[in-house]
Short mmCIF file of C-alpha atoms in Angstrom, two decimals:
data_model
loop_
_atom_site.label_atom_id
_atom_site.label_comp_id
_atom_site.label_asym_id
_atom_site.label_seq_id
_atom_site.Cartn_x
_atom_site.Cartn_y
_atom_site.Cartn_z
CA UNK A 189 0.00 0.00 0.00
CA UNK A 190 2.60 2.80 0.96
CA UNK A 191 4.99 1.44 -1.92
CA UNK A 192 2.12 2.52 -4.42
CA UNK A 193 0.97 5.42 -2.65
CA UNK A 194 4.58 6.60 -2.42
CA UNK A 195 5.98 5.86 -5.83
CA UNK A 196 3.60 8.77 -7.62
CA UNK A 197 5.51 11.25 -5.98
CA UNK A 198 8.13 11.70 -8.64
CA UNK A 199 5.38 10.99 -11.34
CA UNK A 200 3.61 13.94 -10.47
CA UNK A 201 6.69 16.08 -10.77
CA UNK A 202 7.50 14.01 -14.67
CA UNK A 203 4.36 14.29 -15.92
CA UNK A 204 3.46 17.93 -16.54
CA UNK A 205 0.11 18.09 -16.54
CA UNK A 206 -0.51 16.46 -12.98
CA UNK A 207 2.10 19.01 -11.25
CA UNK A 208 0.16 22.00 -11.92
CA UNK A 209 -2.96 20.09 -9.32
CA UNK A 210 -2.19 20.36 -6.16
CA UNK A 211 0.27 18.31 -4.90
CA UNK A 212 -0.43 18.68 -0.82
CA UNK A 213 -2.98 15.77 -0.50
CA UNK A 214 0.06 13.70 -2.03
CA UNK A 215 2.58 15.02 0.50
CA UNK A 216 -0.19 14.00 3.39
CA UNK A 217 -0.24 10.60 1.88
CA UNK A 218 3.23 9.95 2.01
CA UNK A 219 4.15 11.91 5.26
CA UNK A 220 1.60 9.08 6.92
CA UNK A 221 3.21 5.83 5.26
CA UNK A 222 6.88 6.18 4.09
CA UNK A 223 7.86 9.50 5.36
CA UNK A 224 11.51 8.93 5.04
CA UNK A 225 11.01 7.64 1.27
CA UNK A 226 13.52 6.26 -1.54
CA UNK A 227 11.70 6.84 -4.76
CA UNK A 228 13.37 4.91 -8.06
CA UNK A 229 11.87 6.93 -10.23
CA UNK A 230 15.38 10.05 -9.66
CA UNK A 231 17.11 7.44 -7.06
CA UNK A 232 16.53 10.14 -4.51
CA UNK A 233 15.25 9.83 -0.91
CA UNK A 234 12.30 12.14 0.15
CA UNK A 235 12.08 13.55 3.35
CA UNK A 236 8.71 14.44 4.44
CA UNK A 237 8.15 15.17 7.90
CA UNK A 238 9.16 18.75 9.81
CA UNK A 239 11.05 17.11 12.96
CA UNK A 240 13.39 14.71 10.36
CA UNK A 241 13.80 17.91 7.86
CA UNK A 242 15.19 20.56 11.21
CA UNK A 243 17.51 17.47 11.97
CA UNK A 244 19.13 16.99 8.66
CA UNK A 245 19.15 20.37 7.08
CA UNK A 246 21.50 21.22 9.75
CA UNK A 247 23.57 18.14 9.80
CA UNK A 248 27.08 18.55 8.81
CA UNK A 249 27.15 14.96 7.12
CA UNK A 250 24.93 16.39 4.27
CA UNK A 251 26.67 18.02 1.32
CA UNK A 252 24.81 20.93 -0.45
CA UNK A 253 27.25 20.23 -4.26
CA UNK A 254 24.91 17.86 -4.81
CA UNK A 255 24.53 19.62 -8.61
CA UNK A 256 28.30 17.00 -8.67
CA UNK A 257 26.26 14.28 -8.25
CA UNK A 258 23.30 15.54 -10.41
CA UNK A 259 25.61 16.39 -13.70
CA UNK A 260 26.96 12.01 -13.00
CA UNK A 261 23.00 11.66 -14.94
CA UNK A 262 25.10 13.17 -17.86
CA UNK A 263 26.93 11.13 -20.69
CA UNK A 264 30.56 12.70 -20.79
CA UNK A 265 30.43 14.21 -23.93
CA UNK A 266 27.00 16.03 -22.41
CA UNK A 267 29.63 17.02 -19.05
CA UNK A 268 31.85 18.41 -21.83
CA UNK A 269 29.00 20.39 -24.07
CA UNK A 270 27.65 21.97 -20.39
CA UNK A 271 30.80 22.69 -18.26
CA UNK A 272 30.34 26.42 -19.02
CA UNK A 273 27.02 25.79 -16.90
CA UNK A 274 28.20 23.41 -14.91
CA UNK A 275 31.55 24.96 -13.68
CA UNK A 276 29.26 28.36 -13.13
CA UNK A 277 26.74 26.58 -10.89
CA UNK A 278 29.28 24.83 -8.77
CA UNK A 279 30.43 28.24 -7.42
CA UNK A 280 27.66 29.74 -6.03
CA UNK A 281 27.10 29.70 -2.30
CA UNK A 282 24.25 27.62 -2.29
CA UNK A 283 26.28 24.98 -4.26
CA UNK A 284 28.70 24.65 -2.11
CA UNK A 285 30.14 23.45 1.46
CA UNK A 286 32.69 24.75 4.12
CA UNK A 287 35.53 26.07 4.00
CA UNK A 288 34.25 27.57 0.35
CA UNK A 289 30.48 28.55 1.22
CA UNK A 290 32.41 30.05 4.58
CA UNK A 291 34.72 32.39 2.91
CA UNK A 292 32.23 33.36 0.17
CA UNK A 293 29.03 33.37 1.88
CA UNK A 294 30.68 35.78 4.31
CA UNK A 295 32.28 37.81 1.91
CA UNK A 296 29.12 38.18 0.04
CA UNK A 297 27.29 39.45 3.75
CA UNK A 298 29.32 41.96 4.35
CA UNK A 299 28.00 43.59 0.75
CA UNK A 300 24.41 42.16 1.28
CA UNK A 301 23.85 44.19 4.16
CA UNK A 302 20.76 44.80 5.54
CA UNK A 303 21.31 48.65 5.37
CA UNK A 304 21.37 47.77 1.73
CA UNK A 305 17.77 46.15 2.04
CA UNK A 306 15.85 48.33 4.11
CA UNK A 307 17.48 51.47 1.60
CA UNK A 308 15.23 49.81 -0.86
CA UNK A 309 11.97 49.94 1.36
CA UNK A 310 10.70 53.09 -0.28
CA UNK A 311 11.89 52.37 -3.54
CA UNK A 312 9.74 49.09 -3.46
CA UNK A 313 6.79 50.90 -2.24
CA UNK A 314 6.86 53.42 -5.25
CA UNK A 315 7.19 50.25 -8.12
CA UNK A 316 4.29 48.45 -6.36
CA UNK A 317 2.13 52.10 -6.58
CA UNK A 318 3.68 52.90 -10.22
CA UNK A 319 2.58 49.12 -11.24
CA UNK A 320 -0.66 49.60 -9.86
CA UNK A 321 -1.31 52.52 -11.21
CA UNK A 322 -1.23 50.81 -14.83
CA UNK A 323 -3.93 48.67 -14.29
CA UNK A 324 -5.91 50.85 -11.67
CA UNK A 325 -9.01 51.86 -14.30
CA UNK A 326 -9.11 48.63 -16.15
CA UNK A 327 -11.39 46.57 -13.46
CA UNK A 328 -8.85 43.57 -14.09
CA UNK A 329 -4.90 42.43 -14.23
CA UNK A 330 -2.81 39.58 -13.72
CA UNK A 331 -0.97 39.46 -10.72
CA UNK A 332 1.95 37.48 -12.22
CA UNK A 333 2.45 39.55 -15.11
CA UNK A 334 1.59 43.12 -13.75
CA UNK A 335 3.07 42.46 -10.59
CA UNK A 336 4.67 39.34 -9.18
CA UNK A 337 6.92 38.98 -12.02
CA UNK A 338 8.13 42.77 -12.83
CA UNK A 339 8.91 43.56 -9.35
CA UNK A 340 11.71 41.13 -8.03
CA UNK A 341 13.70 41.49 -11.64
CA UNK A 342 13.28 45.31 -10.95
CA UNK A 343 14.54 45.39 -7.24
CA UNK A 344 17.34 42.72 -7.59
CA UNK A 345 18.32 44.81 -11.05
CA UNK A 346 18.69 48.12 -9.14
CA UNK A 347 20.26 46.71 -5.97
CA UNK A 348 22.87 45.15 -8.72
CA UNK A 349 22.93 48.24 -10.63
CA UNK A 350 21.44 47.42 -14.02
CA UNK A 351 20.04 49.98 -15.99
CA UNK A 352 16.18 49.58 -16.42
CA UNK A 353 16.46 49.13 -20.14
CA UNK A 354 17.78 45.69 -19.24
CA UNK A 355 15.62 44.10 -17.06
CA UNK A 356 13.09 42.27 -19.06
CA UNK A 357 16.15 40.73 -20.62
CA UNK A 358 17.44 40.14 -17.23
CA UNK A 359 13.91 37.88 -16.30
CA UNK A 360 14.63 35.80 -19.26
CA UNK A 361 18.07 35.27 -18.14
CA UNK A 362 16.67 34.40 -15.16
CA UNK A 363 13.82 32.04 -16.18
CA UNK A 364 16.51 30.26 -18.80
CA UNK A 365 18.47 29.74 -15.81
CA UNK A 366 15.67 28.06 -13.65
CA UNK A 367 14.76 25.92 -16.13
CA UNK A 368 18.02 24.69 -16.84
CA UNK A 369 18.87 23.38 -13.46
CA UNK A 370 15.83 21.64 -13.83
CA UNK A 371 17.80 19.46 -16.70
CA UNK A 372 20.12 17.91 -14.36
CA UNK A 373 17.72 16.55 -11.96
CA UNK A 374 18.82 13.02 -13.36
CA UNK A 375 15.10 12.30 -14.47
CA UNK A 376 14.48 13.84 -17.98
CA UNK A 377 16.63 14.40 -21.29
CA UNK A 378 15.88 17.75 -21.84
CA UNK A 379 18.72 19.04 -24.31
CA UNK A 380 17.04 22.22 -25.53
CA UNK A 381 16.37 23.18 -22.28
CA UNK A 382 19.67 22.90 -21.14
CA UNK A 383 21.08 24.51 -24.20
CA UNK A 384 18.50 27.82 -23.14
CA UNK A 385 20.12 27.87 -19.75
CA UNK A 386 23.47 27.55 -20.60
CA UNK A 387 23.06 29.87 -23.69
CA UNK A 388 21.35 32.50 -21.07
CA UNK A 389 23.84 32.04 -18.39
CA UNK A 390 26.36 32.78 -20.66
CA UNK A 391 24.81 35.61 -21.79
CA UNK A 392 24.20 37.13 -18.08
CA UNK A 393 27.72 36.35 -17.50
CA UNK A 394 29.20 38.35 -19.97
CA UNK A 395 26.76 41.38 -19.04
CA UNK A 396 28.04 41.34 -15.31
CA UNK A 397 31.38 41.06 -16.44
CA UNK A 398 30.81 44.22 -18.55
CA UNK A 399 30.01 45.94 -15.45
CA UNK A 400 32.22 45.27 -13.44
CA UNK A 401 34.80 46.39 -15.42
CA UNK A 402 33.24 49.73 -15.64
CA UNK A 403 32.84 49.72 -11.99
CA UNK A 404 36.59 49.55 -11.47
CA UNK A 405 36.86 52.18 -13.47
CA UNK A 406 33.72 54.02 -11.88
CA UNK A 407 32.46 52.39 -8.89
CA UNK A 408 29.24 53.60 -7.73
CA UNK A 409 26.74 52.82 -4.83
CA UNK A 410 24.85 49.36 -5.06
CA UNK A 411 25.70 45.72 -4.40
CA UNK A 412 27.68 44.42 -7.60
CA UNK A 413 30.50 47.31 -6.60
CA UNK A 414 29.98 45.96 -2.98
CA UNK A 415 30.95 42.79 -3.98
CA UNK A 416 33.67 43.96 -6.35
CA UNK A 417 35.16 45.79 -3.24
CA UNK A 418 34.40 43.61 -0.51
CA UNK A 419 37.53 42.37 1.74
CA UNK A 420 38.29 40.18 4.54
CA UNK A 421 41.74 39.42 6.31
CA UNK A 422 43.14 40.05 2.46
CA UNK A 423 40.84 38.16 0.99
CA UNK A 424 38.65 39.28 -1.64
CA UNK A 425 36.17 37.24 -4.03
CA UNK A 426 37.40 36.24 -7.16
CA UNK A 427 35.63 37.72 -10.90
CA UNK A 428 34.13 34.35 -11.14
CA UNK A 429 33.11 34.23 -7.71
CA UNK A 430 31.05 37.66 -8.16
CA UNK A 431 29.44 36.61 -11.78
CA UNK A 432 28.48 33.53 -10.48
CA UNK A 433 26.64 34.60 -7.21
CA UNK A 434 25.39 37.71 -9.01
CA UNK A 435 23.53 34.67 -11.29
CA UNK A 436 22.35 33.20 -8.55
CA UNK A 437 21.39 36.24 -6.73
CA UNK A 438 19.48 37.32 -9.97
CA UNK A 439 18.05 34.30 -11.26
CA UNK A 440 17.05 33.37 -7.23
CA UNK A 441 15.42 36.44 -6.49
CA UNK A 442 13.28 36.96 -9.36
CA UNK A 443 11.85 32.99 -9.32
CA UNK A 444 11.22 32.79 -5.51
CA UNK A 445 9.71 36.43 -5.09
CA UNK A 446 7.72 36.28 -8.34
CA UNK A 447 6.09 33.08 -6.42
CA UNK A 448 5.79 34.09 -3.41
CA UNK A 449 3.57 36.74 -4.65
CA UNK A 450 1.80 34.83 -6.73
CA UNK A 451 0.75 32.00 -4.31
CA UNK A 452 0.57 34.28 -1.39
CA UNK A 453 -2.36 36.54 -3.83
CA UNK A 454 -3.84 33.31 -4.82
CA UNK A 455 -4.45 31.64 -1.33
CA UNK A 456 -6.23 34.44 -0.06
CA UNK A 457 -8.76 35.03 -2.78
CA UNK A 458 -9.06 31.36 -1.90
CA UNK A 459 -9.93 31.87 1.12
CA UNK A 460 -11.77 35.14 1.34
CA UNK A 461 -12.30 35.27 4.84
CA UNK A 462 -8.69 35.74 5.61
CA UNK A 463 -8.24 38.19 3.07
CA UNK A 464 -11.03 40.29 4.72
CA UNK A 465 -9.44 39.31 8.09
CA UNK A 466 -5.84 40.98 6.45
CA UNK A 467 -8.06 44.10 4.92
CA UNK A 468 -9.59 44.71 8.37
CA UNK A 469 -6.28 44.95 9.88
CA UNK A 470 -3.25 45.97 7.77
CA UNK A 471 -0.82 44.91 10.79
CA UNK A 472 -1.42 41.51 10.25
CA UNK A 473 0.63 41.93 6.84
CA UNK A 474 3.78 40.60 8.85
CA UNK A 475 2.43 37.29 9.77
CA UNK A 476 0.06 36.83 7.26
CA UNK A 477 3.41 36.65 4.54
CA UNK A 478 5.06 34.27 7.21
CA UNK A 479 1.78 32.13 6.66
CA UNK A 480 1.51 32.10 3.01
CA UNK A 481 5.27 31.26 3.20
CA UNK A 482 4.03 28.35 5.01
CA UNK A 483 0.80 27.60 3.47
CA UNK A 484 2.13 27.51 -0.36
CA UNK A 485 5.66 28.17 -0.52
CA UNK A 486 7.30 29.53 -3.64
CA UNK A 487 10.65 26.28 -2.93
CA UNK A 488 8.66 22.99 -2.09
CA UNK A 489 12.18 20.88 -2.20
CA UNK A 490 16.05 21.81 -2.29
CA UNK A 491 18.58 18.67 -2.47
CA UNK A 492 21.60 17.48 -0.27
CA UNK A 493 24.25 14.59 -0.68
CA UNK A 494 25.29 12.39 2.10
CA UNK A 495 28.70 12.39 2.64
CA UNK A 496 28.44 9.22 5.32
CA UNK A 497 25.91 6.46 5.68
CA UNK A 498 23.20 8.05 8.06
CA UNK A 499 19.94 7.00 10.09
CA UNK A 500 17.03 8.54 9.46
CA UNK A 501 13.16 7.25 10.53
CA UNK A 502 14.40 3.98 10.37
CA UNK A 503 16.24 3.95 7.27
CA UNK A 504 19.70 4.39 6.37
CA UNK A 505 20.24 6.54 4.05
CA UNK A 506 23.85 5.42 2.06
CA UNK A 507 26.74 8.04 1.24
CA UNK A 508 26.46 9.56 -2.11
CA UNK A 509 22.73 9.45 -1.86
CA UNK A 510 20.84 12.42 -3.27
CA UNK A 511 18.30 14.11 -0.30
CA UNK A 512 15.39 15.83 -1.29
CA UNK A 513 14.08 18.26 1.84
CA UNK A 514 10.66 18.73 1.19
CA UNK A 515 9.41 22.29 2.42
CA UNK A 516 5.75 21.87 1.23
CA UNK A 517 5.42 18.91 2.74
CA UNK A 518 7.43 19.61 6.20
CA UNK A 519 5.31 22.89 6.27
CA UNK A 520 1.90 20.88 6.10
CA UNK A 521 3.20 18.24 9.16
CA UNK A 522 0.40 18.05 12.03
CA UNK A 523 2.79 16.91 14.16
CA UNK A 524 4.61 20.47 13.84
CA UNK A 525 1.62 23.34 13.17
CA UNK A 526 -2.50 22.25 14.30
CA UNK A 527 -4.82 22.11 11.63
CA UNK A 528 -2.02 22.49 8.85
CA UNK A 529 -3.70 22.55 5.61
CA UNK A 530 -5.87 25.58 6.63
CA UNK A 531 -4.60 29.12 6.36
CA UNK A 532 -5.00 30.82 9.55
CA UNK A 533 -3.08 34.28 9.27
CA UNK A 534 -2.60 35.09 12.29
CA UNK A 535 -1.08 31.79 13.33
CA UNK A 536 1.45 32.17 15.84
CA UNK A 537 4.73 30.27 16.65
CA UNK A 538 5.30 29.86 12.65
CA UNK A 539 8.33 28.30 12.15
CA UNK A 540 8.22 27.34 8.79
CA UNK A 541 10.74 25.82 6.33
CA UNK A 542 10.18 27.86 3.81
CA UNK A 543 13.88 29.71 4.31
CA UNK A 544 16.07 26.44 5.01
CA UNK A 545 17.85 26.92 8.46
CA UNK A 546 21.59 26.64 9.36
CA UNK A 547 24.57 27.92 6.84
CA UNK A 548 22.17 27.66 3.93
CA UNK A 549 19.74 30.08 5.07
CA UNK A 550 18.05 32.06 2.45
CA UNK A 551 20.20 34.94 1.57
CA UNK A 552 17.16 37.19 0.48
CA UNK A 553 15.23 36.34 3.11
CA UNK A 554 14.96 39.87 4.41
CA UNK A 555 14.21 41.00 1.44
CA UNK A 556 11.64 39.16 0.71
CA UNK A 557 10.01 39.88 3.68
CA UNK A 558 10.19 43.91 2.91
CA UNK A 559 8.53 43.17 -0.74
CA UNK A 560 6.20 40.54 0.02
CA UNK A 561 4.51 42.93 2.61
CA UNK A 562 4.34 46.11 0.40
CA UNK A 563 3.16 44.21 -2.89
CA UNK A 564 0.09 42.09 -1.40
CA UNK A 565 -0.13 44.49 1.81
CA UNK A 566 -0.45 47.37 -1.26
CA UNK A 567 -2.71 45.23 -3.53
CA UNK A 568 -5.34 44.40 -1.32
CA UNK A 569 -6.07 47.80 0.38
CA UNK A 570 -6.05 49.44 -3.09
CA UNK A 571 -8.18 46.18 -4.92
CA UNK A 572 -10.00 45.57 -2.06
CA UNK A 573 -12.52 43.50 -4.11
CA UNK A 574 -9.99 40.67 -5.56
CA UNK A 575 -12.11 37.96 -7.10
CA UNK A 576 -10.39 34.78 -8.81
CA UNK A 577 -11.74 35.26 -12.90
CA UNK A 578 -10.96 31.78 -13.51
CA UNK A 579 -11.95 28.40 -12.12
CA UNK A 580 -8.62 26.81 -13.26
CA UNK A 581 -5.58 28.38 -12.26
CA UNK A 582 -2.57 27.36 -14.33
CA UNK A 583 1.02 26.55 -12.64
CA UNK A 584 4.35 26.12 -13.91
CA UNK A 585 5.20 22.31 -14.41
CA UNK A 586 7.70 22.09 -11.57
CA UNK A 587 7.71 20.93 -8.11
CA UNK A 588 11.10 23.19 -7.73
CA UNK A 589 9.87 26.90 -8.12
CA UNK A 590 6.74 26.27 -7.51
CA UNK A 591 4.61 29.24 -9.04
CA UNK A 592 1.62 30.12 -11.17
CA UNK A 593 1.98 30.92 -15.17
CA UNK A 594 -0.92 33.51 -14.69
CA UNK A 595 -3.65 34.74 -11.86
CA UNK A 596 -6.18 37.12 -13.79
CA UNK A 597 -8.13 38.44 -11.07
CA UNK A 598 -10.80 41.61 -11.23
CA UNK A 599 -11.87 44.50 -8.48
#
């Protein structure tokens, strides 16, 4: 019975058409029978429930370059065609382990500081208005494109220092990116996909290093000069070390804002009396985000390798094994929040997963929690009569970045 139940997991994910349902009466399913599960279908083990996720997302016997042991799916001649990709990926922070992700990830604080983030507060505010603005006569938008997906590319662009003119191109980048990754999860032969990503992160790659050069010339005040300038002890990051985190810091910002947005919008026009509850009260903004991060969160699984043989709910989980810590499950555990697959914004105690914990703690965290705020906080006192205009809401086909292709909604 659990060997059925538990074996659709990775279908879902395959399939297309089935990931875009809702895949939280699944994670229930296999939470209950197999919730520390080894699935054939990617040879990876899922890990379901919140008490086993807190202990081994902070366990030192898990590696986080598990993209080393997701490129071994490739034939060599395919490790050869994608090293460009593949060489980029392996240095950012959240591809990597100590001493590495120590030295960078702190170089890369001390230029991501939250000074930095909180300067953008009122710059935020004015995008959402602007944005707003556009579609403020017209009855109707979508929040994805009017909204959710301009936004993030906007903010990370100016905190990076790209002129305007190039952030559209930067979202494609960005989107290219995402979907690339996806191409080495060891399950599908997707060539052209991984030809877009690699093609696009080429592309971003040579823009950064564009600017930076003029930086060094003429540095000016945002983060890529930060990280350009940044020193510790002597030590400073490397030019590949900045173009590949300013990838990441692009292509990670824009996916996992863009859904947080989305979902967070789409759950509570789902559920209209917490939207009213939120409208009534604008100070409940702050934990209403934390429970939409919660509820429907924009990351439902990241992967680690085992560096040792480890125990785990009663199974043992081999070195070299790939890990997959799934948030959207571990955030829907009974055993961790009461009455779990109801949104209740002003739930208290939230200690969701939605962020990771330990080394690998979101990096835009803060950030996200300034923008999330001011975009649905903003949306829903000035559309205060948000209605869902379809019965079918479309997402995209991944159980990664989990987000929506579109949410038309009228007021």
């Amino acid at each position: 019975m659990a060997e059925n139940i538990t074996q659709s997991i990775l279908d879902i994910n395959l399939k297309g058409p089935e990931a875009a349902l809702d895949p939280y009466p699944l994670y229930d399913q296999v939470r209950t029978h197999d919730p520390v599960h080894w699935n054939q279908a990617d040879n990876t083990w899922y890990v379901m429930r919140y008490a086993d996720l807190m202990t081994i997302i902070r366990d030192d016997r898990l590696s986080s370059e598990r993209f080393k042991t997701m490129v071994m799916s490739l034939s060599e001649e395919e490790k050869k065609r994608y090293s460009p990709f593949i060489e980029s990926v392996l240095s950012w922070i959240l591809m990597s382990d100590p001493p590495a992700h120590t030295r960078i990830r702190s170089l890369v604080n001390k230029a991501f500081t939250p000074r930095m983030i909180e300067n953008m507060r009122t710059r935020i505010q004015t995008l959402v208005d602007g944005m707003l603005d556009k579609v403020q006569g017209n009855g109707r938008m979508d929040v994805i494109a009017d909204l959710a997906v301009p936004l993030p590319g906007i903010v990370i662009s100016d905190m990076l220092g790209v002129p305007e003119e190039g952030q559209p191109q930067f979202k494609k980048w960005s989107n290219d990116i995402a979907r690339g990754l996806e191409g080495f999860d060891g399950t599908v032969s997707a060539i052209e996909r991984l030809d877009m990503g690699q093609k696009s992160l080429l592309e971003l790659s040579d823009y950064f290093r564009g600017i930076i050069k003029n930086l060094k010339e003429q540095p000016k005040d945002n983060l890529l000069n930060s990280l350009v300038e940044v020193e510790e002890a002597g030590d400073r990051l490397t030019e590949q070390e900045i173009v590949a985190n300013c990838v990441m810091i692009m292509f990670a910002g824009n996916e996992t804002t863009t859904n947080l947005i989305g979902n967070g919008i789409l759950a509570l026009v789902q559920n209209p009396e917490q939207k009213q509850l939120l409208q009534e009260d604008s100070g409940l903004i702050g934990s209403a985000v934390e429970e939409l991060l919660r509820f429907d969160p924009p990351i439902q699984k990241t992967r680690r390798t085992a560096k040792v043989d480890i125990d785990l709910g009663g199974k043992t989980i081999r070195a070299g094994d790939l890990i997959a810590m799934c948030y959207g499950s571990a955030n829907r555990d009974p055993d961790q929040f009461e009455e779990p697959n109801r949104l209740d914004i002003t739930r208290v105690d939230n200690r969701h997963a939605s962020f990771a914990q330990g080394i690998h703690y979101c990096l835009g965290a803060a950030l996200a929690r300034i923008e999330g705020p001011i975009a649905m906080g903003t949306l829903l006192s000035r559309m205060p009569g948000l209605k869902l205009e379809t019965n079918e809401v479309e997402r995209n086909p991944s159980l990664v970045f989990w987000g929506l292709k579109a949410l038309p909604v009228s007021f």
